[in-house]
Coordinates of C-alpha atoms in Angstrom, one line a residue:
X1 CA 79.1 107.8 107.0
X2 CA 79.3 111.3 105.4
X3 CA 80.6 111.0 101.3
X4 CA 82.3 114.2 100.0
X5 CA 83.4 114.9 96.2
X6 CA 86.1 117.5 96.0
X7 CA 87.9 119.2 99.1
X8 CA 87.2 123.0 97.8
X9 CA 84.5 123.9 100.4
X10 CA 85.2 120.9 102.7
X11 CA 85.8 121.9 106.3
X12 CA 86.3 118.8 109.0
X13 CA 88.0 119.3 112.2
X14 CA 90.1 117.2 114.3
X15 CA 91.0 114.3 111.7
X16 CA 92.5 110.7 111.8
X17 CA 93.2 110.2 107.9
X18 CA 94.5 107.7 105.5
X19 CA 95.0 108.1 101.8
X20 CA 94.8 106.2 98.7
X21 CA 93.0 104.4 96.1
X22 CA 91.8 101.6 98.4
X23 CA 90.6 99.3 94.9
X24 CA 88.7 96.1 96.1
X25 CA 89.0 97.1 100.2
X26 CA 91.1 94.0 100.8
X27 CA 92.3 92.8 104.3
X28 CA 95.2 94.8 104.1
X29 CA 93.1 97.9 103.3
X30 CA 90.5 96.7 106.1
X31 CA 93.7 96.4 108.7
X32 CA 94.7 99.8 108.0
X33 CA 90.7 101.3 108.4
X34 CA 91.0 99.3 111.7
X35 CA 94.0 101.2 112.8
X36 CA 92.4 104.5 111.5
X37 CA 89.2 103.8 113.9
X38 CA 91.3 102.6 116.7
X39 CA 93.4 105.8 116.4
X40 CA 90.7 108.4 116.0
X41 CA 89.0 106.6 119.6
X42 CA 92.2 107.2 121.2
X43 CA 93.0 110.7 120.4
X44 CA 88.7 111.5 120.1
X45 CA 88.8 112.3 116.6
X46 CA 86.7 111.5 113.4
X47 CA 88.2 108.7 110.9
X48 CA 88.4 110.2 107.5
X49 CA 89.5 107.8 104.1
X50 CA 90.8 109.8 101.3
X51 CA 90.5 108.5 97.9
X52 CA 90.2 109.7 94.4
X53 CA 87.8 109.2 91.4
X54 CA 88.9 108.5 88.8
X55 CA 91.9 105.8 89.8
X56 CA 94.7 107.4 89.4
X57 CA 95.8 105.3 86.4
X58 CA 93.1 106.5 84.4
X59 CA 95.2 109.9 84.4
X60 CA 98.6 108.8 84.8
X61 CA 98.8 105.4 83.8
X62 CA 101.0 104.4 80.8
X63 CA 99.2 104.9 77.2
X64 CA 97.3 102.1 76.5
X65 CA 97.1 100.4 80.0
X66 CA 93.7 98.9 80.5
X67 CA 92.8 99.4 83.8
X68 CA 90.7 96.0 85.5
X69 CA 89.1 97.5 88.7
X70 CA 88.0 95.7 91.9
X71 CA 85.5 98.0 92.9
X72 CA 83.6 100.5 91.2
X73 CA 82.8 104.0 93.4
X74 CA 79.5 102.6 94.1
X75 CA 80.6 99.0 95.4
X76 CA 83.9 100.9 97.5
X77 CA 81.1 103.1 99.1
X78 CA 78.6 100.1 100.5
X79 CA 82.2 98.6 101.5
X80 CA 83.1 101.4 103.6
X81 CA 79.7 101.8 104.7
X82 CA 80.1 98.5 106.6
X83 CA 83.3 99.7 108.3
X84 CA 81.9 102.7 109.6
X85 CA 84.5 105.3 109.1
X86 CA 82.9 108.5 109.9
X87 CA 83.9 110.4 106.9
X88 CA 84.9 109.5 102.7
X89 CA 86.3 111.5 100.4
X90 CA 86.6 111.4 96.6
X91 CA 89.3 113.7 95.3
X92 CA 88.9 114.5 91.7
X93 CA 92.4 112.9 90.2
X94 CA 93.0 115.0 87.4
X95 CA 96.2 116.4 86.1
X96 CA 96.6 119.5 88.4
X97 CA 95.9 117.4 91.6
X98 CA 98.4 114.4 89.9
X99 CA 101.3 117.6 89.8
X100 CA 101.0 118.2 93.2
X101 CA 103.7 117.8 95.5
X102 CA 103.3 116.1 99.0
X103 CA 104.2 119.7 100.8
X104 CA 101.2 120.9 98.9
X105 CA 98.8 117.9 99.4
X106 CA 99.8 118.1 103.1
X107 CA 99.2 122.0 103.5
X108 CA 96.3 122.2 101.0
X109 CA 94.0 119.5 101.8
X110 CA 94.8 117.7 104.8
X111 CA 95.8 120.5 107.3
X112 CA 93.5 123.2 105.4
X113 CA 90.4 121.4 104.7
X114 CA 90.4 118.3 106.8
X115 CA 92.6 119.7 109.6
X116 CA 94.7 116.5 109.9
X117 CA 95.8 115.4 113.5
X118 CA 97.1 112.1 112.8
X119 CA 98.3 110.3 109.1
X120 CA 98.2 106.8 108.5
X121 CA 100.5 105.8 105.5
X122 CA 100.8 102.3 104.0
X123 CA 103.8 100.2 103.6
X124 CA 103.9 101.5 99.6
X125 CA 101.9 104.9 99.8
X126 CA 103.1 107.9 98.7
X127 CA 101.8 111.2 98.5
X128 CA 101.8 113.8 95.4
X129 CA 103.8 112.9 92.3
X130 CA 107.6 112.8 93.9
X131 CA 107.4 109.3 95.6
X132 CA 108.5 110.7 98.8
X133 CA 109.7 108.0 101.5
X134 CA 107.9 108.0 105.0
X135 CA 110.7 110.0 106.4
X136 CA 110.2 112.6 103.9
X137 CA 106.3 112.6 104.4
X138 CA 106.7 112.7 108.5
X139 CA 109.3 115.6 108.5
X140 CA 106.5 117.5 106.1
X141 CA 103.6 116.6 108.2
X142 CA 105.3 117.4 111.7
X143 CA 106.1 120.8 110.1
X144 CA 101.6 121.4 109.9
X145 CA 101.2 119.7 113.2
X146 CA 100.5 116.3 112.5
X147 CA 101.6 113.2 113.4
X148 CA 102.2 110.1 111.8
X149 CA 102.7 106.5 111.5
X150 CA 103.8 103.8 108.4
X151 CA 101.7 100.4 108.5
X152 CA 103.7 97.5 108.2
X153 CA 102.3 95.6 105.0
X154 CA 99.7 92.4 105.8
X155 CA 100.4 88.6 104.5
X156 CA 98.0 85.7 104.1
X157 CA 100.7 83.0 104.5
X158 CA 103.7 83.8 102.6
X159 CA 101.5 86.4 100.2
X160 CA 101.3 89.5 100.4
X161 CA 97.5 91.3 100.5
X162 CA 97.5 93.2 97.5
X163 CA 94.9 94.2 95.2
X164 CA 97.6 93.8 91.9
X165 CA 97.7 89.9 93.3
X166 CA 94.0 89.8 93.7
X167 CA 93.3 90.3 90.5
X168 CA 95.8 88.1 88.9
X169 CA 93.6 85.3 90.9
X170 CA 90.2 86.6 89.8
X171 CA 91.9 87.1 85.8
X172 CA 93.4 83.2 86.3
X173 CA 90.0 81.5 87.8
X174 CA 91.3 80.9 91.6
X175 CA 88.3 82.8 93.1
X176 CA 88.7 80.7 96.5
X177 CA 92.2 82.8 97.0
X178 CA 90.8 85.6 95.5
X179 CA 88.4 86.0 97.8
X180 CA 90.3 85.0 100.6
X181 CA 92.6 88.2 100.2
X182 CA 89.8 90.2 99.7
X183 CA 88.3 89.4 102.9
X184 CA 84.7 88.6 101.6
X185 CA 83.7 87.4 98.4
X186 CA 84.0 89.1 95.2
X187 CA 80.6 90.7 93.5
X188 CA 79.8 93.6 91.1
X189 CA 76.9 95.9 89.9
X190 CA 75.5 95.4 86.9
X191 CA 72.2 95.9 85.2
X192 CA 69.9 93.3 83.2
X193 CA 69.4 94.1 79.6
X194 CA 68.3 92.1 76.3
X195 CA 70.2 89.1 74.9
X196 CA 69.6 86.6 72.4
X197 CA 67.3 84.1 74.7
X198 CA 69.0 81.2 73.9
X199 CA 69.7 80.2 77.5
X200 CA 65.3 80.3 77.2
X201 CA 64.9 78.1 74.3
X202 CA 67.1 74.8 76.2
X203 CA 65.3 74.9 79.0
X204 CA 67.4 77.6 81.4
X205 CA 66.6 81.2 81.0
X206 CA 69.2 83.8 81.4
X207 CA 69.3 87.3 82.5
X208 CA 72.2 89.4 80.4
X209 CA 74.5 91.4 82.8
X210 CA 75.9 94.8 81.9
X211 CA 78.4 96.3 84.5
X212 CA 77.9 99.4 85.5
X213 CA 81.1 100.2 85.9
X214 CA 83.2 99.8 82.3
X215 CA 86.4 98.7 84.0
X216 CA 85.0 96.5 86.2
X217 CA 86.8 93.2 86.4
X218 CA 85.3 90.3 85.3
X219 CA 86.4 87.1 86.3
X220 CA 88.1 84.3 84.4
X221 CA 85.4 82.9 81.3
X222 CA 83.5 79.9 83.3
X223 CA 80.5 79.1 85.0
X224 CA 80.2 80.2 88.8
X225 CA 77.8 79.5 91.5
X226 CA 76.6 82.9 92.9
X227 CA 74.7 84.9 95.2
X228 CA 72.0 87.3 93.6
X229 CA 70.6 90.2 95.3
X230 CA 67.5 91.8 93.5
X231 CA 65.1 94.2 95.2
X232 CA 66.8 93.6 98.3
X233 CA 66.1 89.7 98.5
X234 CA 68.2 87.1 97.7
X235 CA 68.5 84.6 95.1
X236 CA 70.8 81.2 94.2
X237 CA 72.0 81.4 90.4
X238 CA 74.7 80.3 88.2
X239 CA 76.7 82.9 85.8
X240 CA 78.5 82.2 82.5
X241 CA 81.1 83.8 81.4
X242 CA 82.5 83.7 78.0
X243 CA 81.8 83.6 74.8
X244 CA 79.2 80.7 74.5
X245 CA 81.0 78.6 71.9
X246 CA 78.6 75.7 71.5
X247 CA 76.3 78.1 70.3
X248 CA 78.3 81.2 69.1
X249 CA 80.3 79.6 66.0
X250 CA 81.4 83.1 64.3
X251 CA 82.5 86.2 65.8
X252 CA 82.8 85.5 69.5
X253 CA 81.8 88.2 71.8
X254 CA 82.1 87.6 76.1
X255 CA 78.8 88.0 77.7
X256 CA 77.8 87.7 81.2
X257 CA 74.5 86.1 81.9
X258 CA 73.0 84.5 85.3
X259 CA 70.3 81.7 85.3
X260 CA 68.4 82.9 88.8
X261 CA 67.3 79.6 90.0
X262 CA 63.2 78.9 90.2
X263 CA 62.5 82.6 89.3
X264 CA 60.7 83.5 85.9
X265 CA 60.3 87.6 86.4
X266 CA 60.8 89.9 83.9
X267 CA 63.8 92.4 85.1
X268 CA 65.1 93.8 82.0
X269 CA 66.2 97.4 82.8
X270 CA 66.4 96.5 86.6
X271 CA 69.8 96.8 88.8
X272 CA 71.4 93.7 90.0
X273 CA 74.5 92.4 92.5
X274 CA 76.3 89.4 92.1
X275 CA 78.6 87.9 94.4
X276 CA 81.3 85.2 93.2
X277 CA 80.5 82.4 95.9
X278 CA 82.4 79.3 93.7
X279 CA 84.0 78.3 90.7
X280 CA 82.5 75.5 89.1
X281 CA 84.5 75.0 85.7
X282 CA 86.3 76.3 83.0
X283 CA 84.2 77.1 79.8
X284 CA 83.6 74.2 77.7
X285 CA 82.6 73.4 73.8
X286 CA 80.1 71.0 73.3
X287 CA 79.3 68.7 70.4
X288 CA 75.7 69.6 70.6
X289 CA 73.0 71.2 72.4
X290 CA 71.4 68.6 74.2
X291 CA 75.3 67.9 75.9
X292 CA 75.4 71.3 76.6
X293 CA 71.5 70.9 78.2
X294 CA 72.5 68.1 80.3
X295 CA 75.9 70.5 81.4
X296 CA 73.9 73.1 82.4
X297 CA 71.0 70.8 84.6
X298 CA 74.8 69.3 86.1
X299 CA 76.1 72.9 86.7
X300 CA 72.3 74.0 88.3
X301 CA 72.7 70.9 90.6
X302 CA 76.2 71.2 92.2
X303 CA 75.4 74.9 92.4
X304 CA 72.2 74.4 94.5
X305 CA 74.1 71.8 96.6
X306 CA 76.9 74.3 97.1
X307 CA 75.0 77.0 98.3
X308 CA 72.3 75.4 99.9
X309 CA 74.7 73.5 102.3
X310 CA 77.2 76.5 102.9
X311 CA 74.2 79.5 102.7
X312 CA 71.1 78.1 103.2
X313 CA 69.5 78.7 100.0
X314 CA 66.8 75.4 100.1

């Protein structure tokens, strides 16, 4: 897969393309890449995904929005790798590109730089800032030669795939549907830095997580049983996340920390990728540490069983 910032000096020929922000590559998303591939086979072209950095809402969004993302450019580029599209773009979404109108997106960058034979458009896409309907968007594409087609949306059940819906599960602790929407299960980048070792002093060391993306979305405060990958090799741990108020009784700040089961390396500084296999419990307060000992060894336990049994992890 070939990765592009910025269509200036960009010059593909003979293009299948989609557009959009494509946040968390859901099955929705993944249904319309599988339509891209299957049309640039038919009509021996390359697939191409257009999408933009920053999300769009970080320009156009309304004041004071905070924007929760399922994927950060890094974790939508080893997503896409896997679907081997031939060709992604990152358009840099900044005011000028937000003013532009779908005649001039059309002309401009997909029949000038990407020479565009075919568009696929989502059930809810639009192009450039006037929310043009597919109509509108097929009589201007026809106009540069290039054909189109709408997608119908995709539904698990009676829901509709979304990524807005997604992360109302994730934000509400129903990882098991959140992950079924997504298509795989939910994980981030992050990197391990310093923390106050308490996890260390009961018994269960932790490894603080900072994402490396600052909008990331982190999932509902609660304890999780999760997949590490670290130097390529894989690991069973369980993440907290929250506040820690058994042992936090002032100002409460959320921290995200992962005990990696029967491993007692150094890693501070090192880059690290979770993935959100299950849900084990809310947060809880404790009435002392050694309940909150005995919790953890609990939590540690049903993990292992968990993953050992669905995973192989022994």
């Amino acid at each position: 897969m070939n990765i592009y910032y910025g269509y200036e000096n960009l010059e593909l020929t003979n293009s299948v393309v989609t557009v959009g922000s494509f946040d968390g590559l859901h099955r929705g998303h993944r249904y319309v890449i599988e339509i891209l591939k299957k049309r640039a086979r038919e009509l021996k072209c390359e697939s191409v995904v257009v999408t933009f950095n920053p999300h769009p809402k970080k320009v156009v969004g309304a004041d004071g929005e905070r924007l929760q993302l399922l994927t950060s450019n890094e974790e939508k580029i080893l997503l896409f790798r896997e679907l081997n599209i031939d060709h992604l773009l990152f358009l840099n979404f900044n005011r000028a590109l937000s003013k532009m109108n779908a005649n001039e997106f059309i002309e401009k960058i997909l029949a000038a730089k990407i020479c565009t034979r075919h568009l696929l458009v989502g059930f809810n896409h639009h192009l450039g800032r006037m929310q043009c309907s597919f109509d509108e968007i097929k009589n201007i594409a026809d106009g540069f030669g290039i054909s189109s087609e709408i997608l119908d949306q995709i539904k698990s059940g009676n829901m509709a795939i979304s990524s807005s819906e997604i992360r109302k599960a994730l934000l509400e602790g129903r990882l098991e549907e959140a992950n079924n929407l997504l298509g795989y299960n939910y994980f981030m980048y992050g990197t391990i830095i310093g923390g106050r070792k308490i996890g260390r002093k009961l018994g269960f060391p932790t490894a603080n997580i900072k994402p490396d993306d600052p909008d990331k979305l982190i999932p509902k405060n609660g304890v999780y049983a999760v997949e590490i990958i670290l130097n390529e090799k894989k690991y069973p741990g369980v993440m907290s996340i929250g506040s820690n108020p058994t042992v936090n009784r002032g100002k409460r700040i959320r921290s995200i920390e992962v005990n990696i089961l029967d491993f007692s390396r150094e890693i501070y500084g090192e880059k690290i990728r979770v993935i959100f296999r299950y849900r084990l419990r809310d947060e809880m307060n404790f009435s002392s540490l050694d309940e909150l000992s005995r919790q953890i060894e609990a939590d540690r336990n049903e993990a292992i069983r968990l993953l050992k049994n669905n995973y192989g992890f022994s």
